[in-house]
PDB file of C-alpha atoms in Angstrom:
ATOM      1  CA  MET A   1      14.098   5.425  31.818  1.00  0.00           C
ATOM      2  CA  THR A   2      17.547   3.580  31.510  1.00  0.00           C
ATOM      3  CA  GLN A   3      20.632   4.206  29.615  1.00  0.00           C
ATOM      4  CA  ASP A   4      19.540   0.188  27.795  1.00  0.00           C
ATOM      5  CA  ARG A   5      15.937   1.376  26.875  1.00  0.00           C
ATOM      6  CA  THR A   6      17.317   4.720  25.733  1.00  0.00           C
ATOM      7  CA  GLN A   7      19.129   3.051  23.553  1.00  0.00           C
ATOM      8  CA  ASP A   8      16.678   0.096  22.550  1.00  0.00           C
ATOM      9  CA  ILE A   9      14.575   2.840  21.199  1.00  0.00           C
ATOM     10  CA  ALA A  10      17.166   4.657  19.152  1.00  0.00           C
ATOM     11  CA  GLN A  11      18.281   1.411  17.534  1.00  0.00           C
ATOM     12  CA  THR A  12      14.459   0.885  16.637  1.00  0.00           C
ATOM     13  CA  ARG A  13      13.854   0.396  13.400  1.00  0.00           C
ATOM     14  CA  THR A  14      10.825   2.189  12.073  1.00  0.00           C
ATOM     15  CA  ALA A  15       8.014   1.514   9.721  1.00  0.00           C
ATOM     16  CA  VAL A  16       4.985   3.849   8.794  1.00  0.00           C
ATOM     17  CA  VAL A  17       2.110   2.181   6.835  1.00  0.00           C
ATOM     18  CA  THR A  18      -0.469   3.844   5.285  1.00  0.00           C
ATOM     19  CA  GLY A  19      -4.727   2.267   4.959  1.00  0.00           C
ATOM     20  CA  ALA A  20      -3.550   0.188   7.936  1.00  0.00           C
ATOM     21  CA  SER A  21      -7.167   0.247   9.192  1.00  0.00           C
ATOM     22  CA  SER A  22      -7.892  -2.975   7.336  1.00  0.00           C
ATOM     23  CA  GLY A  23      -7.071  -5.332   4.372  1.00  0.00           C
ATOM     24  CA  ILE A  24      -3.150  -5.184   3.088  1.00  0.00           C
ATOM     25  CA  GLY A  25      -2.348  -2.516   5.497  1.00  0.00           C
ATOM     26  CA  ALA A  26      -3.052  -3.782   8.563  1.00  0.00           C
ATOM     27  CA  ALA A  27      -1.521  -7.270   7.348  1.00  0.00           C
ATOM     28  CA  THR A  28       1.569  -5.169   6.617  1.00  0.00           C
ATOM     29  CA  ALA A  29       1.696  -3.491   9.760  1.00  0.00           C
ATOM     30  CA  ARG A  30       1.710  -6.476  11.998  1.00  0.00           C
ATOM     31  CA  ALA A  31       4.220  -8.733   9.697  1.00  0.00           C
ATOM     32  CA  LEU A  32       6.708  -5.247   9.837  1.00  0.00           C
ATOM     33  CA  ALA A  33       6.361  -5.619  13.825  1.00  0.00           C
ATOM     34  CA  ALA A  34       7.171  -9.107  13.613  1.00  0.00           C
ATOM     35  CA  GLN A  35      10.268  -7.815  12.069  1.00  0.00           C
ATOM     36  CA  GLY A  36      11.170  -6.045  14.873  1.00  0.00           C
ATOM     37  CA  PHE A  37       9.877  -2.815  13.410  1.00  0.00           C
ATOM     38  CA  ARG A  38       8.117   0.055  15.599  1.00  0.00           C
ATOM     39  CA  VAL A  39       4.919   0.344  13.116  1.00  0.00           C
ATOM     40  CA  VAL A  40       3.183   3.892  12.702  1.00  0.00           C
ATOM     41  CA  CYS A  41      -0.325   2.352  11.859  1.00  0.00           C
ATOM     42  CA  ALA A  42      -1.822   5.415   9.796  1.00  0.00           C
ATOM     43  CA  ALA A  43      -5.147   5.749   8.690  1.00  0.00           C
ATOM     44  CA  ARG A  44      -8.838   7.992   8.786  1.00  0.00           C
ATOM     45  CA  ARG A  45     -10.649   4.982  11.376  1.00  0.00           C
ATOM     46  CA  THR A  46      -8.951   5.584  14.737  1.00  0.00           C
ATOM     47  CA  ASP A  47     -10.666   2.848  16.211  1.00  0.00           C
ATOM     48  CA  ARG A  48      -8.905   0.709  14.103  1.00  0.00           C
ATOM     49  CA  ILE A  49      -5.881   1.790  14.332  1.00  0.00           C
ATOM     50  CA  GLU A  50      -5.936   1.980  17.772  1.00  0.00           C
ATOM     51  CA  GLU A  51      -6.701  -1.231  18.781  1.00  0.00           C
ATOM     52  CA  LEU A  52      -3.839  -2.563  15.847  1.00  0.00           C
ATOM     53  CA  ALA A  53      -1.056  -0.517  17.461  1.00  0.00           C
ATOM     54  CA  ALA A  54      -1.979  -1.658  20.507  1.00  0.00           C
ATOM     55  CA  GLU A  55      -1.712  -4.976  19.785  1.00  0.00           C
ATOM     56  CA  ILE A  56       1.450  -5.019  17.842  1.00  0.00           C
ATOM     57  CA  ASP A  57       3.161  -2.245  20.525  1.00  0.00           C
ATOM     58  CA  GLY A  58       2.850   0.143  17.600  1.00  0.00           C
ATOM     59  CA  GLN A  59       1.825   3.968  17.593  1.00  0.00           C
ATOM     60  CA  ALA A  60      -1.967   5.048  15.669  1.00  0.00           C
ATOM     61  CA  VAL A  61      -1.768   8.242  14.207  1.00  0.00           C
ATOM     62  CA  THR A  62      -4.729   9.364  12.682  1.00  0.00           C
ATOM     63  CA  CYS A  63      -4.200  10.449   8.902  1.00  0.00           C
ATOM     64  CA  ASP A  64      -6.281  11.703   6.227  1.00  0.00           C
ATOM     65  CA  ILE A  65      -3.831  11.365   2.799  1.00  0.00           C
ATOM     66  CA  HIS A  66      -6.391  13.781   1.086  1.00  0.00           C
ATOM     67  CA  ASP A  67      -5.765  16.763   3.567  1.00  0.00           C
ATOM     68  CA  PRO A  68      -2.125  18.146   3.368  1.00  0.00           C
ATOM     69  CA  GLU A  69      -2.266  19.272   7.284  1.00  0.00           C
ATOM     70  CA  SER A  70      -2.887  15.749   8.328  1.00  0.00           C
ATOM     71  CA  VAL A  71      -0.548  14.466   6.414  1.00  0.00           C
ATOM     72  CA  ALA A  72       2.132  17.461   8.300  1.00  0.00           C
ATOM     73  CA  ALA A  73       0.621  15.873  11.653  1.00  0.00           C
ATOM     74  CA  LEU A  74       1.868  12.663  10.461  1.00  0.00           C
ATOM     75  CA  ALA A  75       5.207  13.335   9.060  1.00  0.00           C
ATOM     76  CA  ALA A  76       6.229  15.296  12.871  1.00  0.00           C
ATOM     77  CA  ALA A  77       5.435  12.593  14.440  1.00  0.00           C
ATOM     78  CA  VAL A  78       7.863  10.926  12.546  1.00  0.00           C
ATOM     79  CA  PRO A  79      11.190  12.241  12.652  1.00  0.00           C
ATOM     80  CA  THR A  80      13.325   9.225  11.704  1.00  0.00           C
ATOM     81  CA  CYS A  81      11.861   6.971   8.674  1.00  0.00           C
ATOM     82  CA  HIS A  82      13.239   3.585   8.038  1.00  0.00           C
ATOM     83  CA  VAL A  83      10.226   2.233   5.836  1.00  0.00           C
ATOM     84  CA  LEU A  84       7.448   3.663   4.210  1.00  0.00           C
ATOM     85  CA  VAL A  85       4.512   1.625   2.965  1.00  0.00           C
ATOM     86  CA  ASN A  86       2.068   3.545   1.006  1.00  0.00           C
ATOM     87  CA  ASN A  87      -0.673   1.267   1.289  1.00  0.00           C
ATOM     88  CA  ALA A  88      -3.740   3.511   1.024  1.00  0.00           C
ATOM     89  CA  GLY A  89      -5.710   3.626  -2.081  1.00  0.00           C
ATOM     90  CA  GLY A  90      -9.176   1.939  -3.597  1.00  0.00           C
ATOM     91  CA  ALA A  91     -11.387   1.586  -6.502  1.00  0.00           C
ATOM     92  CA  VAL A  92     -14.944   2.750  -6.808  1.00  0.00           C
ATOM     93  CA  GLY A  93     -17.070   1.790  -9.778  1.00  0.00           C
ATOM     94  CA  VAL A  94     -16.683  -0.610 -12.997  1.00  0.00           C
ATOM     95  CA  ASP A  95     -18.073   1.907 -15.794  1.00  0.00           C
ATOM     96  CA  ARG A  96     -17.284   2.307 -19.389  1.00  0.00           C
ATOM     97  CA  VAL A  97     -15.599   5.154 -20.367  1.00  0.00           C
ATOM     98  CA  GLU A  98     -17.913   6.686 -22.172  1.00  0.00           C
ATOM     99  CA  ASP A  99     -20.382   6.370 -19.013  1.00  0.00           C
ATOM    100  CA  ALA A 100     -17.336   7.348 -16.595  1.00  0.00           C
ATOM    101  CA  ASP A 101     -18.126   9.041 -13.129  1.00  0.00           C
ATOM    102  CA  LEU A 102     -15.220  11.877 -13.126  1.00  0.00           C
ATOM    103  CA  ASP A 103     -15.917  12.328  -9.601  1.00  0.00           C
ATOM    104  CA  ASP A 104     -15.309   8.501  -8.870  1.00  0.00           C
ATOM    105  CA  TRP A 105     -12.169   9.187 -11.218  1.00  0.00           C
ATOM    106  CA  ARG A 106     -11.201  12.098  -9.379  1.00  0.00           C
ATOM    107  CA  TRP A 107     -11.369  10.201  -5.694  1.00  0.00           C
ATOM    108  CA  MET A 108      -9.275   7.339  -7.358  1.00  0.00           C
ATOM    109  CA  TYR A 109      -6.625   9.614  -8.645  1.00  0.00           C
ATOM    110  CA  ASP A 110      -6.500  11.471  -5.534  1.00  0.00           C
ATOM    111  CA  VAL A 111      -6.219   8.542  -3.190  1.00  0.00           C
ATOM    112  CA  ASN A 112      -3.791   6.325  -5.316  1.00  0.00           C
ATOM    113  CA  VAL A 113      -1.653   8.822  -6.787  1.00  0.00           C
ATOM    114  CA  LEU A 114      -2.070  12.087  -5.333  1.00  0.00           C
ATOM    115  CA  GLY A 115      -2.000  10.808  -1.571  1.00  0.00           C
ATOM    116  CA  LEU A 116       1.176   8.876  -2.188  1.00  0.00           C
ATOM    117  CA  VAL A 117       2.908  11.864  -3.184  1.00  0.00           C
ATOM    118  CA  ARG A 118       1.853  13.613  -0.612  1.00  0.00           C
ATOM    119  CA  ILE A 119       2.840  11.241   2.108  1.00  0.00           C
ATOM    120  CA  THR A 120       6.196  10.577   0.268  1.00  0.00           C
ATOM    121  CA  GLN A 121       7.022  14.278   0.035  1.00  0.00           C
ATOM    122  CA  ALA A 122       6.400  14.546   3.432  1.00  0.00           C
ATOM    123  CA  LEU A 123       8.496  11.946   4.626  1.00  0.00           C
ATOM    124  CA  LEU A 124      11.443  12.094   3.046  1.00  0.00           C
ATOM    125  CA  PRO A 125      13.074  14.006   5.004  1.00  0.00           C
ATOM    126  CA  ALA A 126      12.514  11.217   7.612  1.00  0.00           C
ATOM    127  CA  LEU A 127      13.533   8.785   5.311  1.00  0.00           C
ATOM    128  CA  ARG A 128      16.946  10.533   4.695  1.00  0.00           C
ATOM    129  CA  ALA A 129      17.411  11.053   8.474  1.00  0.00           C
ATOM    130  CA  SER A 130      17.437   7.010   8.573  1.00  0.00           C
ATOM    131  CA  GLY A 131      20.517   6.654   6.755  1.00  0.00           C
ATOM    132  CA  ASP A 132      18.865   3.625   4.840  1.00  0.00           C
ATOM    133  CA  GLY A 133      14.707   3.898   3.934  1.00  0.00           C
ATOM    134  CA  VAL A 134      13.180   2.022   2.119  1.00  0.00           C
ATOM    135  CA  ILE A 135       9.897   3.447  -0.125  1.00  0.00           C
ATOM    136  CA  VAL A 136       7.527   0.385  -0.532  1.00  0.00           C
ATOM    137  CA  ASN A 137       5.077   1.833  -3.050  1.00  0.00           C
ATOM    138  CA  VAL A 138       1.622  -0.735  -3.340  1.00  0.00           C
ATOM    139  CA  GLY A 139       0.398  -0.524  -7.052  1.00  0.00           C
ATOM    140  CA  SER A 140      -1.397  -2.981  -8.801  1.00  0.00           C
ATOM    141  CA  THR A 141      -1.500  -5.790 -11.823  1.00  0.00           C
ATOM    142  CA  ALA A 142      -4.106  -2.614 -12.996  1.00  0.00           C
ATOM    143  CA  GLY A 143      -0.889  -0.547 -13.564  1.00  0.00           C
ATOM    144  CA  ARG A 144      -0.049  -3.338 -15.964  1.00  0.00           C
ATOM    145  CA  TRP A 145      -3.040  -4.769 -17.726  1.00  0.00           C
ATOM    146  CA  ALA A 146      -6.432  -2.911 -19.323  1.00  0.00           C
ATOM    147  CA  TYR A 147      -9.338  -4.178 -18.919  1.00  0.00           C
ATOM    148  CA  GLU A 148     -13.015  -2.884 -19.292  1.00  0.00           C
ATOM    149  CA  GLY A 149     -14.979  -1.095 -16.656  1.00  0.00           C
ATOM    150  CA  GLY A 150     -11.445  -0.420 -15.443  1.00  0.00           C
ATOM    151  CA  ALA A 151     -10.111   2.601 -16.757  1.00  0.00           C
ATOM    152  CA  GLY A 152     -10.321   4.794 -13.922  1.00  0.00           C
ATOM    153  CA  TYR A 153      -8.884   3.045 -11.366  1.00  0.00           C
ATOM    154  CA  THR A 154      -6.339   1.072 -13.989  1.00  0.00           C
ATOM    155  CA  ALA A 155      -5.279   4.469 -15.158  1.00  0.00           C
ATOM    156  CA  ALA A 156      -4.719   5.680 -11.472  1.00  0.00           C
ATOM    157  CA  LYS A 157      -2.734   2.476 -10.350  1.00  0.00           C
ATOM    158  CA  HIS A 158      -0.334   2.920 -14.124  1.00  0.00           C
ATOM    159  CA  ALA A 159       0.288   5.827 -12.279  1.00  0.00           C
ATOM    160  CA  VAL A 160       1.567   4.653  -9.391  1.00  0.00           C
ATOM    161  CA  LYS A 161       4.044   2.507 -11.500  1.00  0.00           C
ATOM    162  CA  VAL A 162       5.192   5.545 -13.306  1.00  0.00           C
ATOM    163  CA  VAL A 163       5.470   7.590 -10.237  1.00  0.00           C
ATOM    164  CA  THR A 164       7.457   4.643  -8.581  1.00  0.00           C
ATOM    165  CA  GLU A 165      10.203   4.732 -11.314  1.00  0.00           C
ATOM    166  CA  THR A 166      10.649   8.046 -11.541  1.00  0.00           C
ATOM    167  CA  LEU A 167      11.144   8.470  -7.560  1.00  0.00           C
ATOM    168  CA  ARG A 168      13.822   5.472  -8.809  1.00  0.00           C
ATOM    169  CA  LEU A 169      15.723   7.589 -10.692  1.00  0.00           C
ATOM    170  CA  GLU A 170      15.533  10.934  -8.978  1.00  0.00           C
ATOM    171  CA  LEU A 171      16.729   9.160  -5.562  1.00  0.00           C
ATOM    172  CA  ASN A 172      19.542   7.673  -6.856  1.00  0.00           C
ATOM    173  CA  GLY A 173      22.507   8.064  -5.332  1.00  0.00           C
ATOM    174  CA  GLU A 174      20.865   8.651  -1.915  1.00  0.00           C
ATOM    175  CA  PRO A 175      20.373   5.954   0.675  1.00  0.00           C
ATOM    176  CA  ILE A 176      16.526   5.282  -0.392  1.00  0.00           C
ATOM    177  CA  ARG A 177      15.502   2.123  -2.274  1.00  0.00           C
ATOM    178  CA  ILE A 178      12.316   2.251  -3.901  1.00  0.00           C
ATOM    179  CA  THR A 179       9.731  -0.868  -4.977  1.00  0.00           C
ATOM    180  CA  GLU A 180       6.551  -1.304  -6.400  1.00  0.00           C
ATOM    181  CA  VAL A 181       4.664  -4.219  -4.760  1.00  0.00           C
ATOM    182  CA  ALA A 182       2.032  -5.063  -7.068  1.00  0.00           C
ATOM    183  CA  PRO A 183      -0.911  -7.315  -6.105  1.00  0.00           C
ATOM    184  CA  GLY A 184      -2.977  -9.146  -8.511  1.00  0.00           C
ATOM    185  CA  MET A 185      -6.378 -10.697  -7.202  1.00  0.00           C
ATOM    186  CA  VAL A 186      -6.333 -10.042  -3.441  1.00  0.00           C
ATOM    187  CA  ARG A 187      -9.852 -11.094  -1.809  1.00  0.00           C
ATOM    188  CA  THR A 188      -9.486  -8.661   1.395  1.00  0.00           C
ATOM    189  CA  ASP A 189     -12.960  -7.242   3.726  1.00  0.00           C
ATOM    190  CA  GLU A 190     -13.563  -4.045   1.697  1.00  0.00           C
ATOM    191  CA  PHE A 191     -11.567  -3.655  -1.229  1.00  0.00           C
ATOM    192  CA  SER A 192     -14.362  -5.375  -3.673  1.00  0.00           C
ATOM    193  CA  LEU A 193     -17.094  -4.170  -1.090  1.00  0.00           C
ATOM    194  CA  VAL A 194     -16.244  -1.013  -2.041  1.00  0.00           C
ATOM    195  CA  ARG A 195     -16.029  -0.603  -5.446  1.00  0.00           C
ATOM    196  CA  PHE A 196     -19.365  -2.169  -5.942  1.00  0.00           C
ATOM    197  CA  GLY A 197     -20.749   0.224  -3.660  1.00  0.00           C
ATOM    198  CA  GLY A 198     -21.374  -2.399  -1.067  1.00  0.00           C
ATOM    199  CA  ASP A 199     -23.100  -4.837  -2.780  1.00  0.00           C
ATOM    200  CA  ARG A 200     -21.953  -8.025  -1.428  1.00  0.00           C
ATOM    201  CA  GLU A 201     -23.342  -9.865  -4.053  1.00  0.00           C
ATOM    202  CA  LYS A 202     -20.964  -8.548  -6.694  1.00  0.00           C
ATOM    203  CA  ALA A 203     -18.341  -8.170  -4.436  1.00  0.00           C
ATOM    204  CA  ASP A 204     -17.997 -12.140  -3.761  1.00  0.00           C
ATOM    205  CA  ALA A 205     -18.551 -12.684  -7.738  1.00  0.00           C
ATOM    206  CA  VAL A 206     -15.350 -11.170  -8.498  1.00  0.00           C
ATOM    207  CA  TYR A 207     -13.768 -14.230  -6.742  1.00  0.00           C
ATOM    208  CA  ALA A 208     -16.545 -16.812  -6.980  1.00  0.00           C
ATOM    209  CA  GLY A 209     -14.925 -20.052  -7.996  1.00  0.00           C
ATOM    210  CA  VAL A 210     -11.190 -18.699  -7.790  1.00  0.00           C
ATOM    211  CA  ASP A 211      -9.243 -21.451  -6.179  1.00  0.00           C
ATOM    212  CA  GLN A 212      -7.294 -19.337  -3.957  1.00  0.00           C
ATOM    213  CA  PRO A 213      -6.996 -15.773  -4.502  1.00  0.00           C
ATOM    214  CA  LEU A 214      -4.415 -13.992  -2.778  1.00  0.00           C
ATOM    215  CA  VAL A 215      -5.227 -12.849   0.468  1.00  0.00           C
ATOM    216  CA  ALA A 216      -4.100  -9.958   2.785  1.00  0.00           C
ATOM    217  CA  GLU A 217      -1.165 -12.088   4.259  1.00  0.00           C
ATOM    218  CA  ASP A 218       0.564 -12.743   1.071  1.00  0.00           C
ATOM    219  CA  VAL A 219       0.760  -9.334   0.180  1.00  0.00           C
ATOM    220  CA  ALA A 220       2.302  -8.347   3.898  1.00  0.00           C
ATOM    221  CA  ASP A 221       4.953 -11.118   3.719  1.00  0.00           C
ATOM    222  CA  ALA A 222       6.240 -10.102   0.388  1.00  0.00           C
ATOM    223  CA  ILE A 223       6.418  -6.091   1.682  1.00  0.00           C
ATOM    224  CA  ALA A 224       8.152  -7.292   4.954  1.00  0.00           C
ATOM    225  CA  TRP A 225      10.391  -9.372   2.457  1.00  0.00           C
ATOM    226  CA  VAL A 226      11.035  -6.590   0.421  1.00  0.00           C
ATOM    227  CA  ALA A 227      11.837  -4.094   3.484  1.00  0.00           C
ATOM    228  CA  THR A 228      14.274  -6.413   5.115  1.00  0.00           C
ATOM    229  CA  ARG A 229      16.949  -6.954   2.217  1.00  0.00           C
ATOM    230  CA  PRO A 230      20.151  -6.237   2.815  1.00  0.00           C
ATOM    231  CA  SER A 231      20.857  -2.322   2.036  1.00  0.00           C
ATOM    232  CA  HIS A 232      22.567  -2.379  -1.206  1.00  0.00           C
ATOM    233  CA  VAL A 233      19.440  -4.604  -2.872  1.00  0.00           C
ATOM    234  CA  ASP A 234      16.586  -2.580  -4.150  1.00  0.00           C
ATOM    235  CA  ILE A 235      13.790  -4.846  -4.900  1.00  0.00           C
ATOM    236  CA  ASP A 236      12.688  -2.312  -8.264  1.00  0.00           C
ATOM    237  CA  GLU A 237       8.995  -4.129  -8.625  1.00  0.00           C
ATOM    238  CA  LEU A 238       7.341  -7.258  -7.575  1.00  0.00           C
ATOM    239  CA  VAL A 239       4.008  -8.944  -9.594  1.00  0.00           C
ATOM    240  CA  ILE A 240       2.593 -11.209  -7.348  1.00  0.00           C
ATOM    241  CA  LYS A 241      -0.547 -13.578  -8.599  1.00  0.00           C
ATOM    242  CA  PRO A 242      -2.468 -16.049  -7.290  1.00  0.00           C
ATOM    243  CA  ARG A 243      -1.543 -19.455  -9.144  1.00  0.00           C
ATOM    244  CA  ALA A 244      -5.133 -19.235 -10.478  1.00  0.00           C
ATOM    245  CA  GLN A 245      -4.831 -15.788 -12.511  1.00  0.00           C
ATOM    246  CA  ALA A 246      -2.306 -15.906 -15.425  1.00  0.00           C
ATOM    247  CA  ALA A 247      -3.785 -12.315 -16.501  1.00  0.00           C
ATOM    248  CA  ALA A 248      -6.641 -10.063 -15.929  1.00  0.00           C
ATOM    249  CA  HIS A 249      -8.647 -11.845 -18.817  1.00  0.00           C
ATOM    250  CA  LYS A 250      -7.094 -15.510 -17.937  1.00  0.00           C
ATOM    251  CA  VAL A 251      -8.238 -16.939 -14.235  1.00  0.00           C
ATOM    252  CA  HIS A 252      -9.192 -20.274 -13.780  1.00  0.00           C
ATOM    253  CA  ARG A 253     -12.256 -21.023 -12.077  1.00  0.00           C
ATOM    254  CA  THR A 254     -14.359 -24.338 -10.960  1.00  0.00           C
TER     255      THR A 254
END
């Protein structure tokens, strides 16, 4: 390896994106790669992240954020990290509180909150080692609103908001910036389909008549913008919604 090539690798900024196998995560990996980052694509579905990593000249690391050993293996593969995007998350079900499936609630809290904390804890040494780290937590407008049938998911995303705010306080004075990017209505291939147990008709009804809901690339563009601000600039939170969505209960449909 030539000296110039060695220097190029040493100077390359590294970004880690969880949940990179689809949707916002995959779009974010592409957006950060376009900004010059070497992107570590982390997710459970190895075939998908390997394909993505090959496309963007990144690295695929199979990681289950529920599993501490898997998270530790991810951290071992990333000695220095400039940007961490905690994107992995999801929603299951639309039950009322009185009918809540606590296993579904437990899964949502584990993947949206505890998984985020596991990854952050594991990668903080690498973020510190960069001398100029950024943590972007992908929250949701569900972390700001309540709506019927959404208590399990909204509770988890409210927790993401508060964890982000607390990290901002606790890491103040260190060379690490903290941001929550909170999307509203985003149409992706899987989010609503997973929430409705694979029922395509119910999933499609969420977006029926909505004039241009957000797509994954819109959110990825916002994340990449946050991650590339000057090192003294911290975007504490960024709420992004489609024009058609004024609030959870106020969506213009044609």
